[in-house]
PDB file of C-alpha atoms and ligand atoms in Angstrom:
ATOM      1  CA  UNK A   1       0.000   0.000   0.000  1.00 59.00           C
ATOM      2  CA  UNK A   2       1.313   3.226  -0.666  1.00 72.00           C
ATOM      3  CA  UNK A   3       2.404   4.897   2.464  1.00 79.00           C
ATOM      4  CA  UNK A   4       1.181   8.358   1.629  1.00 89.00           C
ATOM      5  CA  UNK A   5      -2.407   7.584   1.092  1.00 92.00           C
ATOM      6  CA  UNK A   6      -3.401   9.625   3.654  1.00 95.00           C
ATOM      7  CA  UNK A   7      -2.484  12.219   1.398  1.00 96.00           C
ATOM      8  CA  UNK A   8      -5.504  11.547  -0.892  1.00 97.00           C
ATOM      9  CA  UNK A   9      -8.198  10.836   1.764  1.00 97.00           C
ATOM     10  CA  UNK A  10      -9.981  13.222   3.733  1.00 97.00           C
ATOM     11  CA  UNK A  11     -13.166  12.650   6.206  1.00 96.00           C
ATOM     12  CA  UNK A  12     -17.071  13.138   5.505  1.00 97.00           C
ATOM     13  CA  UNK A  13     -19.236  12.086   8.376  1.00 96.00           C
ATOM     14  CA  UNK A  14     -16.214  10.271  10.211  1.00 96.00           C
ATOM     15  CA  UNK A  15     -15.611   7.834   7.086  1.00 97.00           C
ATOM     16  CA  UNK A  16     -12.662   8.229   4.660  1.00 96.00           C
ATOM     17  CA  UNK A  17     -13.243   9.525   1.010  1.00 97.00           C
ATOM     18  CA  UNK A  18     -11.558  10.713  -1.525  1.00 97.00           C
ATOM     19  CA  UNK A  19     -10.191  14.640  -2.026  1.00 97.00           C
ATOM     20  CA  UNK A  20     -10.794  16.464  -5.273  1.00 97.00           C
ATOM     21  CA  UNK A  21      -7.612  16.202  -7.041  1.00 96.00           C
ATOM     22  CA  UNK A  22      -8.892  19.313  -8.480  1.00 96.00           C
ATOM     23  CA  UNK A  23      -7.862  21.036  -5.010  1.00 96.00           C
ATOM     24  CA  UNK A  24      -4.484  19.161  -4.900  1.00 97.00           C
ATOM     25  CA  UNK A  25      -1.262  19.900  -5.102  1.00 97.00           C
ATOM     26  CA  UNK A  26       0.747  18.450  -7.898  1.00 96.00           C
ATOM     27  CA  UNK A  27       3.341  16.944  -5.310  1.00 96.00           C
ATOM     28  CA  UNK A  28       0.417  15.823  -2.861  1.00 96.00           C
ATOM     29  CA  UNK A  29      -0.546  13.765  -6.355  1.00 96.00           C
ATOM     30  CA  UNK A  30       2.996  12.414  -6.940  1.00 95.00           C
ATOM     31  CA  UNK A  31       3.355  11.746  -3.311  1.00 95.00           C
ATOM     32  CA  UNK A  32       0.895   9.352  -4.405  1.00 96.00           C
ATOM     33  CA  UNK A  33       2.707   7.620  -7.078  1.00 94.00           C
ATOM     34  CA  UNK A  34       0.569   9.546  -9.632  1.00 94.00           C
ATOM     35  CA  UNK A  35       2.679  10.622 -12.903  1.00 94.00           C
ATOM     36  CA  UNK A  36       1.878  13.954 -15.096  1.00 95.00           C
ATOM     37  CA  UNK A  37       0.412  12.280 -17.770  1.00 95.00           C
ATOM     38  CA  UNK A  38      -2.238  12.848 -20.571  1.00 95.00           C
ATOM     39  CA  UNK A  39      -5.556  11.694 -19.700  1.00 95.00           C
ATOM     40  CA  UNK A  40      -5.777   9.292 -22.738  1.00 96.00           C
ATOM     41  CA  UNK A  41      -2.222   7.983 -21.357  1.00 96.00           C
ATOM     42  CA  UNK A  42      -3.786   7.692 -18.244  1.00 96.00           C
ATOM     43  CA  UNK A  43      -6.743   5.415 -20.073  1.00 97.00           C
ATOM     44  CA  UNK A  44      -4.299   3.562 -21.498  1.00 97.00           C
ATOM     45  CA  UNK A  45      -2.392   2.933 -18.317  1.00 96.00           C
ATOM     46  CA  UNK A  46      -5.532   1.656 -16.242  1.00 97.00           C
ATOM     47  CA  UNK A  47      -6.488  -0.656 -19.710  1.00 98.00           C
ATOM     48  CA  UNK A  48      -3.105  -2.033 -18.718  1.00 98.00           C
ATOM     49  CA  UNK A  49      -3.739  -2.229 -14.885  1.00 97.00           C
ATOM     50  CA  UNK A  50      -7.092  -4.038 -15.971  1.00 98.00           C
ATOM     51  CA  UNK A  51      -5.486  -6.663 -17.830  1.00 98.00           C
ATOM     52  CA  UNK A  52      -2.710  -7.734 -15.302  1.00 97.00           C
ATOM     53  CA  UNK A  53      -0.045  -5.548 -17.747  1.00 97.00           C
ATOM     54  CA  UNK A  54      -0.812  -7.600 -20.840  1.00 97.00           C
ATOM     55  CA  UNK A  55      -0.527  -5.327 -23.814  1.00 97.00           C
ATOM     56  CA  UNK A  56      -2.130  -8.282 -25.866  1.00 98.00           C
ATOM     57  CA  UNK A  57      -4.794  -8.712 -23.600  1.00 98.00           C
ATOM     58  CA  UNK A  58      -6.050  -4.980 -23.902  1.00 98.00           C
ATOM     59  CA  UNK A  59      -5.721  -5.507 -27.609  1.00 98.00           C
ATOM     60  CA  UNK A  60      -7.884  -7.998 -27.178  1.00 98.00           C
ATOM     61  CA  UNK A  61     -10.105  -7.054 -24.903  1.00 98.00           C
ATOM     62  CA  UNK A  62     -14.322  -7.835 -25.763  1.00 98.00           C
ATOM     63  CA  UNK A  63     -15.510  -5.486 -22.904  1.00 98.00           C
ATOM     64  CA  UNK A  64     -16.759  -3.426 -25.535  1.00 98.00           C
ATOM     65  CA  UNK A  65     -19.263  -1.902 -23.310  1.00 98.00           C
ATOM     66  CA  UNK A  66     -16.593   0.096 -21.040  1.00 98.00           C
ATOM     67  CA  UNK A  67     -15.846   3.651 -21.585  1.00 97.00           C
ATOM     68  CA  UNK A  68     -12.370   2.961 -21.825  1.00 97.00           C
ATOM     69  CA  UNK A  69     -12.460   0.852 -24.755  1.00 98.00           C
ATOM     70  CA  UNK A  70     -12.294   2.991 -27.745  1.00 97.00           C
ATOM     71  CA  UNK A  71      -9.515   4.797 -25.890  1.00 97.00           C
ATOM     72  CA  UNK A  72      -7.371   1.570 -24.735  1.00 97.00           C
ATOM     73  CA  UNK A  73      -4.949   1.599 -27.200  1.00 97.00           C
ATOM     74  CA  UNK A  74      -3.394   5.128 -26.828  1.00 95.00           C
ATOM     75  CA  UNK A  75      -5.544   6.727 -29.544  1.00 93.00           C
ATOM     76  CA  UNK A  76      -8.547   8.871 -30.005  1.00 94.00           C
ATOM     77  CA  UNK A  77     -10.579   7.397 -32.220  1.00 92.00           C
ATOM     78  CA  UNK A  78     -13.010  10.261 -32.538  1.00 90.00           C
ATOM     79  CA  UNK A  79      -9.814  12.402 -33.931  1.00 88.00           C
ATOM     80  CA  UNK A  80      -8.196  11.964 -36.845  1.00 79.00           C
ATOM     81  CA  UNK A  81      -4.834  13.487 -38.277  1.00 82.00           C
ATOM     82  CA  UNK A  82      -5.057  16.369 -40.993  1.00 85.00           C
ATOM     83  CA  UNK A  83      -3.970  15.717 -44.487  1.00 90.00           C
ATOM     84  CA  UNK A  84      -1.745  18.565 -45.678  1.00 91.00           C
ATOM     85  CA  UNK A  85      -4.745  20.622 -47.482  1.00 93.00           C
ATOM     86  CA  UNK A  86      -6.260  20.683 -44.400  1.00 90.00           C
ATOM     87  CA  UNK A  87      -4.236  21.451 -42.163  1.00 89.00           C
ATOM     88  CA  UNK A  88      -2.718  24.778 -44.574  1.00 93.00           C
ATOM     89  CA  UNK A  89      -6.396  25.332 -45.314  1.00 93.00           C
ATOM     90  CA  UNK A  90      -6.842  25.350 -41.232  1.00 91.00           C
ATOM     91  CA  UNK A  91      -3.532  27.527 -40.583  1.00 92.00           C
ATOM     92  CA  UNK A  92      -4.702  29.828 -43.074  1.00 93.00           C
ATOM     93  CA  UNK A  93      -8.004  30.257 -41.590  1.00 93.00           C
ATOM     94  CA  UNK A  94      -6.224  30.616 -38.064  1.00 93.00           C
ATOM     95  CA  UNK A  95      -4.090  33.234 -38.850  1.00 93.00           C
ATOM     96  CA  UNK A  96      -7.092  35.056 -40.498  1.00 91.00           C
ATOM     97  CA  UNK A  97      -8.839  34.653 -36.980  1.00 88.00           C
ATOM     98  CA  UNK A  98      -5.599  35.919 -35.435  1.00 86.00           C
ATOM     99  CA  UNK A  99      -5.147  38.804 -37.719  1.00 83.00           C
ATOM    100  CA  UNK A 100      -8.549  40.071 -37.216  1.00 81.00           C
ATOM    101  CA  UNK A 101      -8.630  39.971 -33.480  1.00 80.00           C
ATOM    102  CA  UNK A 102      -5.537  41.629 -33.792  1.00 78.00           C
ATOM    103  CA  UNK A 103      -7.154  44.183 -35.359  1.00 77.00           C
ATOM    104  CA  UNK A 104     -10.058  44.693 -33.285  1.00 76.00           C
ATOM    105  CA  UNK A 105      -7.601  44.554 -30.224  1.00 71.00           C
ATOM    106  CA  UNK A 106      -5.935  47.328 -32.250  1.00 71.00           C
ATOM    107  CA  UNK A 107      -8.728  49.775 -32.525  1.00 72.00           C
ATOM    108  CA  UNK A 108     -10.020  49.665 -28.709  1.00 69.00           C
ATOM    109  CA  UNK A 109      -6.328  49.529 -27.300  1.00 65.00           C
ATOM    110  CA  UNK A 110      -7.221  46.306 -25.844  1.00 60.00           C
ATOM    111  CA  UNK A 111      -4.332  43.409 -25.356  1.00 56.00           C
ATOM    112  CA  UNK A 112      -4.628  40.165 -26.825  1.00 53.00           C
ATOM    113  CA  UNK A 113      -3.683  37.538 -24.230  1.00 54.00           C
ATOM    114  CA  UNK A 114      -0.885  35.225 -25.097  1.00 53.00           C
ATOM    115  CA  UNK A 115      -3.158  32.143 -25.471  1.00 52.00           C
ATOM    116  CA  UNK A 116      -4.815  33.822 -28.656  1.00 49.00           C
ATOM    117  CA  UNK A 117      -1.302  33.981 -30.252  1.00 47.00           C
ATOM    118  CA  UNK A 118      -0.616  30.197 -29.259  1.00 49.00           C
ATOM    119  CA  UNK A 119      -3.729  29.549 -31.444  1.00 49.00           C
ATOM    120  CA  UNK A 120      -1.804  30.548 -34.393  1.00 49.00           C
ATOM    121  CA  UNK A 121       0.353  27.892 -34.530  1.00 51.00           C
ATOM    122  CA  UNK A 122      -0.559  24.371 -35.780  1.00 48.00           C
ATOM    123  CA  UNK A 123       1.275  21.829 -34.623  1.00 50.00           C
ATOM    124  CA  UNK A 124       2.543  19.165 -35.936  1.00 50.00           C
ATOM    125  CA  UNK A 125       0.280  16.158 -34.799  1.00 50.00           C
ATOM    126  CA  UNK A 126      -3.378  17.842 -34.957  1.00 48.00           C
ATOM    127  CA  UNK A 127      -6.545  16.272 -34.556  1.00 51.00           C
ATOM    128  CA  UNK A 128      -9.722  17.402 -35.678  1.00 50.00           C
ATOM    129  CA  UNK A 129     -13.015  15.512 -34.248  1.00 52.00           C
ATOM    130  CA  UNK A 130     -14.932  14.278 -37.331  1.00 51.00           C
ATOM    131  CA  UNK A 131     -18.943  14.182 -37.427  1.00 51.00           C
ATOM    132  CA  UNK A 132     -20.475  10.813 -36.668  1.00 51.00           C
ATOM    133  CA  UNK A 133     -21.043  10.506 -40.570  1.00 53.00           C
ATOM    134  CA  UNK A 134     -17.240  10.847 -41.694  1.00 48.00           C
ATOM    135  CA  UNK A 135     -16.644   8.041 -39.147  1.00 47.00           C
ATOM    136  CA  UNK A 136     -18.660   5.700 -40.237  1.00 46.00           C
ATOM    137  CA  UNK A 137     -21.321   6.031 -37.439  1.00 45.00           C
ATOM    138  CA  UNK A 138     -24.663   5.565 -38.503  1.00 42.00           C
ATOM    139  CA  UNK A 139     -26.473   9.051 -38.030  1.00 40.00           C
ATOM    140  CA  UNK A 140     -27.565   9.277 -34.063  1.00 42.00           C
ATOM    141  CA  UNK A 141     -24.388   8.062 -33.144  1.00 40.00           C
ATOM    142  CA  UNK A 142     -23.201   4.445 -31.590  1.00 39.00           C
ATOM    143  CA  UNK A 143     -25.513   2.931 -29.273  1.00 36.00           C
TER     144      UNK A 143
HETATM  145  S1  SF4 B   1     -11.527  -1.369 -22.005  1.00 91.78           S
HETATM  146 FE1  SF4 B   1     -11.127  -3.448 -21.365  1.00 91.78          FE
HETATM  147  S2  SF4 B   1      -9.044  -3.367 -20.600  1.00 91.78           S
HETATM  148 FE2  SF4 B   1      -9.756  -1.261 -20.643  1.00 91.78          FE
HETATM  149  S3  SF4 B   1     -10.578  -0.888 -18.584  1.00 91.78           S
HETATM  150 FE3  SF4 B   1     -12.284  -1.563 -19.915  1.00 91.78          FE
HETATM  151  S4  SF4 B   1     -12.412  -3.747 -19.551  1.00 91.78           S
HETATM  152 FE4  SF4 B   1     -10.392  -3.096 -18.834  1.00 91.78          FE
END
C-alpha cells in the first residue's frame, strides 16, 4: 500500500473519502505515485492495470461496453490526423482569426492575451473531431 495515502483521503461524516484532485497539489498527487500524464495515457495505463499488464490482452479485450475501450490503445478514435490541405487550409483560416482579433484589439487599445497567439500555430500532430457521418457512425451516433 502506498504509504502516503493519507495524502488523498480526507473525512465526511467520520468515514474516509476521496479529495478532489482538483484542489491538490501536484506533489500531494505524486506523493501518491501519480505521474503527469495525458488523460488518454492515463486510459491507457488503467487498460493495462485491468489486464494484469498484458498489452495483448487490452488488444484484445471484448468489454466493448466500457468507456475505456475505444480509448485503450493510446488513440482517439473520434480524432483523426489532418492531411496537408487541411491542415494549410486550417492555418490559413487561423491566422485570419488571429489577424482580425488583432485588429479589433488594435482599434479599442485592448491586449490580446498570449493564449490567442498560441492559437496561431498548428502543430505538428493535430486532430480534428470528425462528425459521426465521416466516421462511419450511422447518423444518431453508436448505441
Ligand atoms: S476497455 Fe477493457 S481493458 Fe480497458 S478498462 Fe475496460 S475492460 Fe479493462
Amino acid at each position: 500500500m502506498n504509504r502516503h495515502r493519507q495524502i488523498g483521503l480526507e473525512q465526511r461524516g467520520g468515514d474516509d473519502v476521496g479529495r478532489d484532485p482538483r484542489c491538490m497539489r501536484t506533489d500531494e498527487l505524486e506523493q501518491l505515485g501519480h505521474a503527469r500524464v495525458s488523460p488518454l495515457r492515463a486510459l491507457r495505463l488503467h487498460c493495462l492495470d485491468c489486464c494484469n499488464e498484458s498489452a495483448q490482452e487490452v488488444r484484445l479485450c471484448t468489454a466493448v461496453d466500457c468507456a475505456s475501450w475505444p480509448f485503450r490503445l493510446g488513440k482517439n478514435p473520434w480524432r483523426r490526423k489532418l492531411d496537408p490541405q487541411e491542415r494549410a487550409a486550417l492555418q490559413a483560416r487561423l491566422v485570419r482569426k488571429g489577424a482580425s482579433e488583432a485588429a479589433a484589439a488594435q482599434k479599442t487599445g485592448s491586449e490580446i492575451p498570449a493564449s490567442d497567439f498560441d492559437r496561431l500555430r498548428v502543430p505538428n500532430e493535430i486532430a480534428v473531431d470528425l462528425p459521426p457521418t465521416k466516421r462511419g457512425v450511422a447518423e444518431g451516433g453508436a448505441s
